Amino acid sequence: RDLEHRVRAGSHTAGVVRWLLGSVAALLVLRELREYAVGAGGLGAENATFREAMRLEPLESPRALVTTGAAQQQALFDDLQHWMLLNGAILPLAKATRVGKVRYGDVLVRGLIASAPLANNALLTSIPARLLLSRESAMVSELAVPLVRERLSPFVSLVLALLVEGARERREPGSGWAPFMRILDTVPTDMPSTWTAERLAASSHTMRGLAQRHARTVAATFAALQQRAPDALQLAGNVSLADFSRAWDLVMSRFWLLSGHAIMVPYVELLNFGEDPNSCELILPDKGKAGAVAPGAFALARFDFTLRQNYRVGEEVRFFYNQHCAEEYMLYYGFSLPGAAPCKLDTALTNYWFVTMLGEDGSARLDDPDEAHDAGKKGD
């Protein structure tokens, strides 16, 4: 009986200790959330003002869900525009442009085409922060806790945000990000991560080296998240490595890295690569072009895209992503660029992208040591 009493007492004490440790851990996470969210600017993820500023109005009765066949693609883009307008986007050239197929070599891809003359310096779109998929937009979702707890980089946070909102759309077709998620579901990817072993073996030595380093980076990041942030992957529907790799490739080919903010921009992600000198800005009303800002201040941001040339009817509106060597274009975007200089493997493996994401010991770096790096539409 004395032994039973001691066992019960020890069990009770252990339970109390576990409860105390759990409470302390919860308080630490809540404190981190408060410090991260409130920060400079005074608007935070736990603040009603921030939440209201970032809240998305869902699109009611989306046409894409009741449309089939060839008409569904147009319904997807109609839904996207209606949803963006509902949430404060400005699309002054929506009726002067159309989404259509454009040819690049032997491949047909979708692009944005002028259906009326477009003037130099015309605003193509102005998009509020709530419509920019980002770490900041994820701060008003369940993802906030693992993002803050693990201090995840803007890019890794964006990959997780895409996975979580994609999973939510499949559960709830009327969810806030659903129109954008349905568009992204239709995007094919042709990065080396999708290639057959035969196609990869037939590529250049440099392409194989970059593809192998990329595959190690993605796999190491996924493994690190399984260990450190399994709750984030659970929110994404317990995705497989293949699912994670596809989300990574989608983000890598379409995200914009502006003033330390990794963002995916609806509608503008339609723009294909070209020499067009068009420009974009991430703007805060009180500071002009945004610097590295706290999430609260980010809620006031807008993404503006301005044309910097004239377009005739039928011409495609494009954007110069960034300067890369040949194999990097294929790795990052899934296309080859005629005339691009071949990469030097040793040089390419030391660029910002690889050094930031993977340590010398092969372990993933989930945080970003240089979140202020600014490289336009793609980390250099």
mmCIF file of C-alpha atoms in Angstrom:
data_model
loop_
_atom_site.group_PDB
_atom_site.id
_atom_site.type_symbol
_atom_site.label_atom_id
_atom_site.label_comp_id
_atom_site.label_asym_id
_atom_site.label_seq_id
_atom_site.Cartn_x
_atom_site.Cartn_y
_atom_site.Cartn_z
ATOM 1 C CA ARG A 1 0.000 0.000 0.000
ATOM 2 C CA ASP A 2 2.898 2.362 0.803
ATOM 3 C CA LEU A 3 4.500 1.451 -2.531
ATOM 4 C CA GLU A 4 1.208 2.092 -4.336
ATOM 5 C CA HIS A 5 0.930 5.453 -2.592
ATOM 6 C CA ARG A 6 4.463 6.398 -3.612
ATOM 7 C CA VAL A 7 3.854 5.307 -7.221
ATOM 8 C CA ARG A 8 0.655 7.343 -7.341
ATOM 9 C CA ALA A 9 2.382 10.301 -5.713
ATOM 10 C CA GLY A 10 5.285 10.045 -8.176
ATOM 11 C CA SER A 11 2.883 9.773 -11.098
ATOM 12 C CA HIS A 12 0.972 12.800 -9.831
ATOM 13 C CA THR A 13 4.220 14.760 -9.395
ATOM 14 C CA ALA A 14 5.382 13.813 -12.886
ATOM 15 C CA GLY A 15 2.016 14.918 -14.268
ATOM 16 C CA VAL A 16 2.313 18.252 -12.510
ATOM 17 C CA VAL A 17 5.839 18.706 -13.870
ATOM 18 C CA ARG A 18 4.675 17.869 -17.409
ATOM 19 C CA TRP A 19 1.775 20.320 -17.035
ATOM 20 C CA LEU A 20 4.122 23.046 -15.811
ATOM 21 C CA LEU A 21 6.619 22.439 -18.606
ATOM 22 C CA GLY A 22 3.818 22.436 -21.168
ATOM 23 C CA SER A 23 2.438 25.669 -19.769
ATOM 24 C CA VAL A 24 5.849 27.334 -19.833
ATOM 25 C CA ALA A 25 6.388 26.203 -23.433
ATOM 26 C CA ALA A 26 2.967 27.547 -24.426
ATOM 27 C CA LEU A 27 3.687 30.871 -22.757
ATOM 28 C CA LEU A 28 7.027 31.120 -24.553
ATOM 29 C CA VAL A 29 5.366 30.471 -27.912
ATOM 30 C CA LEU A 30 2.660 33.024 -27.144
ATOM 31 C CA ARG A 31 5.310 35.557 -26.131
ATOM 32 C CA GLU A 32 7.211 34.917 -29.372
ATOM 33 C CA LEU A 33 4.015 35.352 -31.338
ATOM 34 C CA ARG A 34 3.302 38.617 -29.541
ATOM 35 C CA GLU A 35 6.824 39.945 -30.074
ATOM 36 C CA TYR A 36 6.845 38.934 -33.737
ATOM 37 C CA ALA A 37 3.319 40.008 -34.516
ATOM 38 C CA VAL A 38 3.072 43.291 -32.653
ATOM 39 C CA GLY A 39 6.640 44.463 -33.342
ATOM 40 C CA ALA A 40 7.268 47.739 -35.133
ATOM 41 C CA GLY A 41 4.183 49.409 -36.483
ATOM 42 C CA GLY A 42 1.898 48.301 -33.684
ATOM 43 C CA LEU A 43 -0.264 45.989 -35.829
ATOM 44 C CA GLY A 44 0.143 42.286 -35.167
ATOM 45 C CA ALA A 45 -1.275 38.887 -35.979
ATOM 46 C CA GLU A 46 -3.097 38.868 -32.627
ATOM 47 C CA ASN A 47 -4.286 42.411 -33.189
ATOM 48 C CA ALA A 48 -7.802 42.852 -34.552
ATOM 49 C CA THR A 49 -6.680 45.649 -36.866
ATOM 50 C CA PHE A 50 -4.056 43.449 -38.518
ATOM 51 C CA ARG A 51 -6.459 40.537 -38.852
ATOM 52 C CA GLU A 52 -9.096 42.722 -40.432
ATOM 53 C CA ALA A 53 -6.590 44.246 -42.843
ATOM 54 C CA MET A 54 -5.406 40.787 -43.962
ATOM 55 C CA ARG A 55 -8.825 39.081 -43.990
ATOM 56 C CA LEU A 56 -9.941 37.734 -47.369
ATOM 57 C CA GLU A 57 -13.504 37.801 -48.608
ATOM 58 C CA PRO A 58 -14.258 34.405 -50.158
ATOM 59 C CA LEU A 59 -15.700 34.318 -53.652
ATOM 60 C CA GLU A 60 -19.321 33.229 -53.649
ATOM 61 C CA SER A 61 -20.568 30.857 -56.361
ATOM 62 C CA PRO A 62 -17.309 30.403 -58.293
ATOM 63 C CA ARG A 63 -18.002 29.570 -61.939
ATOM 64 C CA ALA A 64 -15.030 27.219 -62.212
ATOM 65 C CA LEU A 65 -16.737 24.691 -59.926
ATOM 66 C CA VAL A 66 -19.725 24.324 -62.277
ATOM 67 C CA THR A 67 -17.887 24.659 -65.593
ATOM 68 C CA THR A 68 -16.248 21.855 -67.531
ATOM 69 C CA GLY A 69 -14.216 21.388 -70.670
ATOM 70 C CA ALA A 70 -12.532 24.218 -72.567
ATOM 71 C CA ALA A 71 -14.663 26.856 -70.801
ATOM 72 C CA GLN A 72 -13.297 25.965 -67.396
ATOM 73 C CA GLN A 73 -9.917 27.619 -67.977
ATOM 74 C CA GLN A 74 -11.590 30.940 -68.732
ATOM 75 C CA ALA A 75 -13.878 30.468 -65.734
ATOM 76 C CA LEU A 76 -10.821 30.026 -63.507
ATOM 77 C CA PHE A 77 -9.395 33.372 -64.616
ATOM 78 C CA ASP A 78 -12.780 35.123 -64.417
ATOM 79 C CA ASP A 79 -13.129 33.854 -60.844
ATOM 80 C CA LEU A 80 -9.610 35.030 -60.037
ATOM 81 C CA GLN A 81 -10.291 38.571 -61.249
ATOM 82 C CA HIS A 82 -13.651 38.807 -59.468
ATOM 83 C CA TRP A 83 -12.075 37.555 -56.234
ATOM 84 C CA MET A 84 -9.214 40.041 -56.506
ATOM 85 C CA LEU A 85 -11.577 42.971 -57.147
ATOM 86 C CA LEU A 86 -13.720 41.843 -54.214
ATOM 87 C CA ASN A 87 -10.625 42.074 -51.991
ATOM 88 C CA GLY A 88 -9.401 45.504 -53.037
ATOM 89 C CA ALA A 89 -7.233 44.874 -56.099
ATOM 90 C CA ILE A 90 -7.160 47.449 -58.869
ATOM 91 C CA LEU A 91 -7.110 45.947 -62.377
ATOM 92 C CA PRO A 92 -7.451 48.925 -64.738
ATOM 93 C CA LEU A 93 -6.364 46.947 -67.820
ATOM 94 C CA ALA A 94 -8.470 43.831 -67.183
ATOM 95 C CA LYS A 95 -10.724 44.565 -70.164
ATOM 96 C CA ALA A 96 -7.770 45.480 -72.375
ATOM 97 C CA THR A 97 -5.942 42.181 -71.804
ATOM 98 C CA ARG A 98 -6.789 38.514 -72.071
ATOM 99 C CA VAL A 99 -5.272 35.208 -71.042
ATOM 100 C CA GLY A 100 -4.285 33.126 -74.035
ATOM 101 C CA LYS A 101 -1.825 30.577 -75.362
ATOM 102 C CA VAL A 102 1.562 31.771 -76.613
ATOM 103 C CA ARG A 103 4.231 29.704 -78.312
ATOM 104 C CA TYR A 104 7.776 29.350 -77.012
ATOM 105 C CA GLY A 105 9.616 27.023 -79.353
ATOM 106 C CA ASP A 106 7.606 23.800 -79.498
ATOM 107 C CA VAL A 107 5.679 24.567 -76.318
ATOM 108 C CA LEU A 108 2.388 26.396 -75.858
ATOM 109 C CA VAL A 109 2.029 28.189 -72.516
ATOM 110 C CA ARG A 110 -0.515 30.612 -71.157
ATOM 111 C CA GLY A 111 0.312 34.289 -71.015
ATOM 112 C CA LEU A 112 -1.215 37.745 -70.742
ATOM 113 C CA ILE A 113 -1.955 39.275 -74.155
ATOM 114 C CA ALA A 114 -3.023 42.812 -75.100
ATOM 115 C CA SER A 115 -6.540 42.824 -76.592
ATOM 116 C CA ALA A 116 -6.374 46.614 -76.994
ATOM 117 C CA PRO A 117 -3.421 49.027 -77.284
ATOM 118 C CA LEU A 118 -1.627 49.450 -73.956
ATOM 119 C CA ALA A 119 0.264 52.651 -73.174
ATOM 120 C CA ASN A 120 3.676 53.103 -71.614
ATOM 121 C CA ASN A 121 3.479 53.973 -67.878
ATOM 122 C CA ALA A 122 -0.004 52.450 -67.568
ATOM 123 C CA LEU A 123 -0.743 50.674 -64.277
ATOM 124 C CA LEU A 124 -1.412 47.003 -64.957
ATOM 125 C CA THR A 125 -2.475 46.220 -61.399
ATOM 126 C CA SER A 126 -2.272 47.389 -57.797
ATOM 127 C CA ILE A 127 -2.730 44.580 -55.286
ATOM 128 C CA PRO A 128 -3.186 44.956 -51.507
ATOM 129 C CA ALA A 129 -1.172 42.906 -49.022
ATOM 130 C CA ARG A 130 -4.098 40.651 -48.159
ATOM 131 C CA LEU A 131 -3.889 39.218 -51.702
ATOM 132 C CA LEU A 132 -0.145 38.535 -51.531
ATOM 133 C CA LEU A 133 0.467 34.971 -50.395
ATOM 134 C CA SER A 134 3.364 35.304 -47.966
ATOM 135 C CA ARG A 135 4.708 34.567 -44.506
ATOM 136 C CA GLU A 136 2.794 37.641 -43.365
ATOM 137 C CA SER A 137 -0.514 36.371 -44.772
ATOM 138 C CA ALA A 138 0.138 33.039 -43.040
ATOM 139 C CA MET A 139 0.508 34.894 -39.731
ATOM 140 C CA VAL A 140 -3.282 35.155 -39.492
ATOM 141 C CA SER A 141 -3.693 31.400 -40.000
ATOM 142 C CA GLU A 142 -2.907 28.320 -37.942
ATOM 143 C CA LEU A 143 0.574 28.359 -39.457
ATOM 144 C CA ALA A 144 1.576 31.298 -37.282
ATOM 145 C CA VAL A 145 2.713 29.132 -34.364
ATOM 146 C CA PRO A 146 5.244 26.921 -36.242
ATOM 147 C CA LEU A 147 6.415 29.847 -38.390
ATOM 148 C CA VAL A 148 7.286 31.887 -35.320
ATOM 149 C CA ARG A 149 8.479 29.032 -33.146
ATOM 150 C CA GLU A 150 11.003 27.855 -35.754
ATOM 151 C CA ARG A 151 11.703 31.341 -37.175
ATOM 152 C CA LEU A 152 11.161 29.965 -40.677
ATOM 153 C CA SER A 153 12.540 31.891 -43.619
ATOM 154 C CA PRO A 154 10.220 33.809 -45.952
ATOM 155 C CA PHE A 155 10.701 31.193 -48.692
ATOM 156 C CA VAL A 156 10.063 28.105 -46.543
ATOM 157 C CA SER A 157 7.076 29.886 -44.980
ATOM 158 C CA LEU A 158 5.711 30.585 -48.455
ATOM 159 C CA VAL A 159 6.037 26.933 -49.510
ATOM 160 C CA LEU A 160 4.123 25.904 -46.378
ATOM 161 C CA ALA A 161 1.485 28.598 -46.909
ATOM 162 C CA LEU A 162 0.891 27.310 -50.437
ATOM 163 C CA LEU A 163 0.540 23.729 -49.196
ATOM 164 C CA VAL A 164 -1.774 24.664 -46.314
ATOM 165 C CA GLU A 165 -4.066 26.843 -48.425
ATOM 166 C CA GLY A 166 -4.115 24.218 -51.175
ATOM 167 C CA ALA A 167 -5.191 21.595 -48.650
ATOM 168 C CA ARG A 168 -7.804 23.984 -47.284
ATOM 169 C CA GLU A 169 -9.225 24.591 -50.771
ATOM 170 C CA ARG A 170 -9.617 20.862 -51.307
ATOM 171 C CA ARG A 171 -11.529 20.599 -48.007
ATOM 172 C CA GLU A 172 -13.395 23.880 -48.388
ATOM 173 C CA PRO A 173 -13.902 24.951 -52.038
ATOM 174 C CA GLY A 174 -15.152 28.331 -50.784
ATOM 175 C CA SER A 175 -12.062 29.141 -48.699
ATOM 176 C CA GLY A 176 -10.379 32.543 -48.821
ATOM 177 C CA TRP A 177 -7.481 31.587 -51.128
ATOM 178 C CA ALA A 178 -9.456 29.072 -53.214
ATOM 179 C CA PRO A 179 -9.528 30.985 -56.557
ATOM 180 C CA PHE A 180 -5.746 31.388 -56.555
ATOM 181 C CA MET A 181 -5.163 27.787 -55.440
ATOM 182 C CA ARG A 182 -7.330 26.468 -58.293
ATOM 183 C CA ILE A 183 -5.268 28.463 -60.793
ATOM 184 C CA LEU A 184 -2.002 27.090 -59.395
ATOM 185 C CA ASP A 185 -3.353 23.530 -59.490
ATOM 186 C CA THR A 186 -3.428 23.785 -63.297
ATOM 187 C CA VAL A 187 0.204 24.913 -63.627
ATOM 188 C CA PRO A 188 2.548 22.318 -65.144
ATOM 189 C CA THR A 189 6.151 22.255 -63.965
ATOM 190 C CA ASP A 190 9.130 21.120 -66.035
ATOM 191 C CA MET A 191 11.977 21.600 -63.596
ATOM 192 C CA PRO A 192 14.652 18.871 -63.358
ATOM 193 C CA SER A 193 12.917 17.527 -60.225
ATOM 194 C CA THR A 194 10.145 16.235 -62.545
ATOM 195 C CA TRP A 195 12.442 14.710 -65.156
ATOM 196 C CA THR A 196 12.918 11.016 -65.788
ATOM 197 C CA ALA A 197 16.287 9.501 -64.963
ATOM 198 C CA GLU A 198 16.948 9.137 -68.686
ATOM 199 C CA ARG A 199 16.294 12.794 -69.421
ATOM 200 C CA LEU A 200 18.477 13.911 -66.532
ATOM 201 C CA ALA A 201 21.283 11.571 -67.600
ATOM 202 C CA ALA A 202 21.157 13.070 -71.102
ATOM 203 C CA SER A 203 21.529 16.619 -69.769
ATOM 204 C CA SER A 204 24.783 18.469 -69.179
ATOM 205 C CA HIS A 205 27.147 17.705 -66.302
ATOM 206 C CA THR A 206 26.324 21.114 -64.844
ATOM 207 C CA MET A 207 22.567 20.503 -65.067
ATOM 208 C CA ARG A 208 22.938 17.184 -63.273
ATOM 209 C CA GLY A 209 25.060 18.769 -60.556
ATOM 210 C CA LEU A 210 22.573 21.572 -59.952
ATOM 211 C CA ALA A 211 19.631 19.175 -60.022
ATOM 212 C CA GLN A 212 21.288 16.906 -57.466
ATOM 213 C CA ARG A 213 22.040 19.818 -55.150
ATOM 214 C CA HIS A 214 18.470 21.051 -55.552
ATOM 215 C CA ALA A 215 17.041 17.611 -54.756
ATOM 216 C CA ARG A 216 19.211 17.368 -51.611
ATOM 217 C CA THR A 217 18.072 20.838 -50.530
ATOM 218 C CA VAL A 218 14.373 20.017 -50.911
ATOM 219 C CA ALA A 219 14.703 16.617 -49.208
ATOM 220 C CA ALA A 220 16.754 18.046 -46.318
ATOM 221 C CA THR A 221 14.242 20.856 -45.782
ATOM 222 C CA PHE A 222 11.340 18.402 -45.777
ATOM 223 C CA ALA A 223 13.145 16.151 -43.274
ATOM 224 C CA ALA A 224 13.952 19.127 -41.036
ATOM 225 C CA LEU A 225 10.313 20.212 -41.049
ATOM 226 C CA GLN A 226 9.209 16.677 -40.197
ATOM 227 C CA GLN A 227 11.460 16.843 -37.162
ATOM 228 C CA ARG A 228 11.025 20.460 -36.056
ATOM 229 C CA ALA A 229 7.627 21.502 -37.397
ATOM 230 C CA PRO A 230 5.464 18.399 -37.921
ATOM 231 C CA ASP A 231 2.446 20.504 -36.987
ATOM 232 C CA ALA A 232 3.030 22.670 -40.073
ATOM 233 C CA LEU A 233 3.112 19.619 -42.340
ATOM 234 C CA GLN A 234 0.028 18.247 -40.607
ATOM 235 C CA LEU A 235 -1.818 21.476 -41.425
ATOM 236 C CA ALA A 236 -0.787 20.881 -45.047
ATOM 237 C CA GLY A 237 -2.444 17.464 -44.992
ATOM 238 C CA ASN A 238 0.628 15.402 -44.102
ATOM 239 C CA VAL A 239 2.044 15.863 -47.580
ATOM 240 C CA SER A 240 4.576 13.553 -49.192
ATOM 241 C CA LEU A 241 8.050 14.591 -50.315
ATOM 242 C CA ALA A 242 6.725 14.640 -53.905
ATOM 243 C CA ASP A 243 3.934 17.048 -52.891
ATOM 244 C CA PHE A 244 6.429 19.222 -51.044
ATOM 245 C CA SER A 245 8.770 19.227 -54.036
ATOM 246 C CA ARG A 246 6.008 20.355 -56.405
ATOM 247 C CA ALA A 247 5.017 23.180 -54.050
ATOM 248 C CA TRP A 248 8.686 24.183 -53.791
ATOM 249 C CA ASP A 249 8.995 24.292 -57.595
ATOM 250 C CA LEU A 250 5.781 26.308 -57.957
ATOM 251 C CA VAL A 251 6.992 28.868 -55.433
ATOM 252 C CA MET A 252 10.514 28.969 -56.853
ATOM 253 C CA SER A 253 9.255 29.665 -60.379
ATOM 254 C CA ARG A 254 6.668 32.259 -59.363
ATOM 255 C CA PHE A 255 7.645 34.082 -56.202
ATOM 256 C CA TRP A 256 8.932 37.632 -55.941
ATOM 257 C CA LEU A 257 11.578 38.483 -53.356
ATOM 258 C CA LEU A 258 11.176 42.185 -52.611
ATOM 259 C CA SER A 259 12.796 43.882 -49.637
ATOM 260 C CA GLY A 260 13.056 40.609 -47.757
ATOM 261 C CA HIS A 261 9.446 39.598 -48.419
ATOM 262 C CA ALA A 262 8.815 36.419 -50.407
ATOM 263 C CA ILE A 263 5.412 36.798 -52.040
ATOM 264 C CA MET A 264 3.273 35.110 -54.662
ATOM 265 C CA VAL A 265 1.158 37.569 -56.622
ATOM 266 C CA PRO A 266 -2.144 36.488 -58.213
ATOM 267 C CA TYR A 267 -2.697 37.604 -61.814
ATOM 268 C CA VAL A 268 0.849 38.924 -62.209
ATOM 269 C CA GLU A 269 2.141 35.355 -61.971
ATOM 270 C CA LEU A 270 0.723 34.932 -65.490
ATOM 271 C CA LEU A 271 3.565 37.007 -66.930
ATOM 272 C CA ASN A 272 6.155 35.021 -68.845
ATOM 273 C CA PHE A 273 9.825 35.885 -69.087
ATOM 274 C CA GLY A 274 10.886 38.523 -71.593
ATOM 275 C CA GLU A 275 13.072 41.555 -72.117
ATOM 276 C CA ASP A 276 10.156 43.931 -71.463
ATOM 277 C CA PRO A 277 11.313 46.711 -69.080
ATOM 278 C CA ASN A 278 8.140 46.671 -66.967
ATOM 279 C CA SER A 279 8.537 47.423 -63.274
ATOM 280 C CA CYS A 280 7.094 46.396 -59.927
ATOM 281 C CA GLU A 281 7.186 47.890 -56.435
ATOM 282 C CA LEU A 282 6.181 46.848 -52.958
ATOM 283 C CA ILE A 283 4.850 50.089 -51.505
ATOM 284 C CA LEU A 284 3.949 51.251 -47.994
ATOM 285 C CA PRO A 285 1.800 54.408 -47.829
ATOM 286 C CA ASP A 286 3.902 55.965 -45.057
ATOM 287 C CA LYS A 287 7.341 54.993 -46.366
ATOM 288 C CA GLY A 288 7.176 54.815 -50.136
ATOM 289 C CA LYS A 289 9.001 51.774 -51.389
ATOM 290 C CA ALA A 290 8.973 49.207 -48.591
ATOM 291 C CA GLY A 291 12.021 48.340 -46.586
ATOM 292 C CA ALA A 292 12.159 45.309 -44.291
ATOM 293 C CA VAL A 293 8.940 45.892 -42.372
ATOM 294 C CA ALA A 294 7.130 44.206 -39.511
ATOM 295 C CA PRO A 295 4.064 42.141 -40.392
ATOM 296 C CA GLY A 296 1.776 44.854 -39.039
ATOM 297 C CA ALA A 297 3.195 47.455 -41.390
ATOM 298 C CA PHE A 298 3.090 44.912 -44.214
ATOM 299 C CA ALA A 299 -0.699 44.860 -43.908
ATOM 300 C CA LEU A 300 -0.672 48.386 -45.365
ATOM 301 C CA ALA A 301 1.498 47.451 -48.332
ATOM 302 C CA ARG A 302 0.497 47.268 -51.983
ATOM 303 C CA PHE A 303 2.171 45.588 -54.926
ATOM 304 C CA ASP A 304 2.092 47.792 -58.029
ATOM 305 C CA PHE A 305 3.018 46.608 -61.505
ATOM 306 C CA THR A 306 3.508 49.279 -64.180
ATOM 307 C CA LEU A 307 4.042 48.927 -67.913
ATOM 308 C CA ARG A 308 7.182 50.615 -69.215
ATOM 309 C CA GLN A 309 6.528 50.245 -72.925
ATOM 310 C CA ASN A 310 3.664 50.400 -75.417
ATOM 311 C CA TYR A 311 1.920 47.210 -76.541
ATOM 312 C CA ARG A 312 0.021 46.621 -79.749
ATOM 313 C CA VAL A 313 -3.032 44.368 -79.964
ATOM 314 C CA GLY A 314 -1.926 40.729 -79.830
ATOM 315 C CA GLU A 315 1.434 41.375 -78.150
ATOM 316 C CA GLU A 316 2.260 39.522 -74.956
ATOM 317 C CA VAL A 317 2.954 41.445 -71.741
ATOM 318 C CA ARG A 318 6.096 39.990 -70.164
ATOM 319 C CA PHE A 319 8.600 40.698 -67.420
ATOM 320 C CA PHE A 320 12.368 40.286 -67.029
ATOM 321 C CA TYR A 321 12.651 37.934 -64.060
ATOM 322 C CA ASN A 322 16.380 38.056 -63.380
ATOM 323 C CA GLN A 323 19.743 37.413 -65.008
ATOM 324 C CA HIS A 324 20.881 33.773 -64.913
ATOM 325 C CA CYS A 325 23.059 31.351 -66.811
ATOM 326 C CA ALA A 326 21.441 28.670 -68.970
ATOM 327 C CA GLU A 327 21.048 25.782 -66.521
ATOM 328 C CA GLU A 328 19.773 28.107 -63.792
ATOM 329 C CA TYR A 329 16.868 29.195 -65.994
ATOM 330 C CA MET A 330 15.866 25.554 -66.338
ATOM 331 C CA LEU A 331 16.358 24.846 -62.626
ATOM 332 C CA TYR A 332 14.434 27.890 -61.379
ATOM 333 C CA TYR A 333 11.733 28.327 -64.017
ATOM 334 C CA GLY A 334 11.549 25.171 -66.106
ATOM 335 C CA PHE A 335 12.539 26.693 -69.448
ATOM 336 C CA SER A 336 15.708 27.168 -71.448
ATOM 337 C CA LEU A 337 16.622 30.594 -72.766
ATOM 338 C CA PRO A 338 18.233 30.669 -76.221
ATOM 339 C CA GLY A 339 21.565 32.465 -76.138
ATOM 340 C CA ALA A 340 22.047 32.203 -72.367
ATOM 341 C CA ALA A 341 25.643 31.437 -71.374
ATOM 342 C CA PRO A 342 26.256 27.962 -69.921
ATOM 343 C CA CYS A 343 26.645 27.853 -66.154
ATOM 344 C CA LYS A 344 29.909 27.023 -64.413
ATOM 345 C CA LEU A 345 28.984 24.403 -61.853
ATOM 346 C CA ASP A 346 31.418 25.523 -59.149
ATOM 347 C CA THR A 347 30.179 29.103 -59.423
ATOM 348 C CA ALA A 348 26.488 28.187 -59.565
ATOM 349 C CA LEU A 349 26.755 26.013 -56.465
ATOM 350 C CA THR A 350 28.018 28.982 -54.443
ATOM 351 C CA ASN A 351 25.224 31.379 -55.326
ATOM 352 C CA TYR A 352 22.943 32.862 -52.707
ATOM 353 C CA TRP A 353 20.175 30.347 -53.266
ATOM 354 C CA PHE A 354 22.184 27.209 -52.482
ATOM 355 C CA VAL A 355 24.318 28.732 -49.720
ATOM 356 C CA THR A 356 21.233 30.041 -47.906
ATOM 357 C CA MET A 357 19.139 26.880 -48.041
ATOM 358 C CA LEU A 358 21.650 24.091 -47.343
ATOM 359 C CA GLY A 359 24.514 23.934 -44.841
ATOM 360 C CA GLU A 360 27.946 22.547 -45.613
ATOM 361 C CA ASP A 361 27.087 19.443 -43.579
ATOM 362 C CA GLY A 362 24.053 18.777 -45.781
ATOM 363 C CA SER A 363 21.490 19.909 -43.219
ATOM 364 C CA ALA A 364 18.707 22.297 -44.139
ATOM 365 C CA ARG A 365 18.689 25.909 -42.992
ATOM 366 C CA LEU A 366 15.083 26.678 -42.194
ATOM 367 C CA ASP A 367 15.761 30.241 -41.129
ATOM 368 C CA ASP A 368 17.127 32.931 -43.435
ATOM 369 C CA PRO A 369 20.375 34.615 -42.336
ATOM 370 C CA ASP A 370 19.778 37.472 -44.745
ATOM 371 C CA GLU A 371 16.080 38.180 -45.025
ATOM 372 C CA ALA A 372 16.765 41.623 -46.427
ATOM 373 C CA HIS A 373 18.241 40.196 -49.630
ATOM 374 C CA ASP A 374 16.361 41.698 -52.582
ATOM 375 C CA ALA A 375 16.576 40.050 -55.988
ATOM 376 C CA GLY A 376 13.365 40.896 -57.821
ATOM 377 C CA LYS A 377 11.435 37.868 -59.008
ATOM 378 C CA LYS A 378 13.753 35.114 -57.808
ATOM 379 C CA GLY A 379 16.540 34.775 -55.304
ATOM 380 C CA ASP A 380 19.866 35.140 -57.068
#
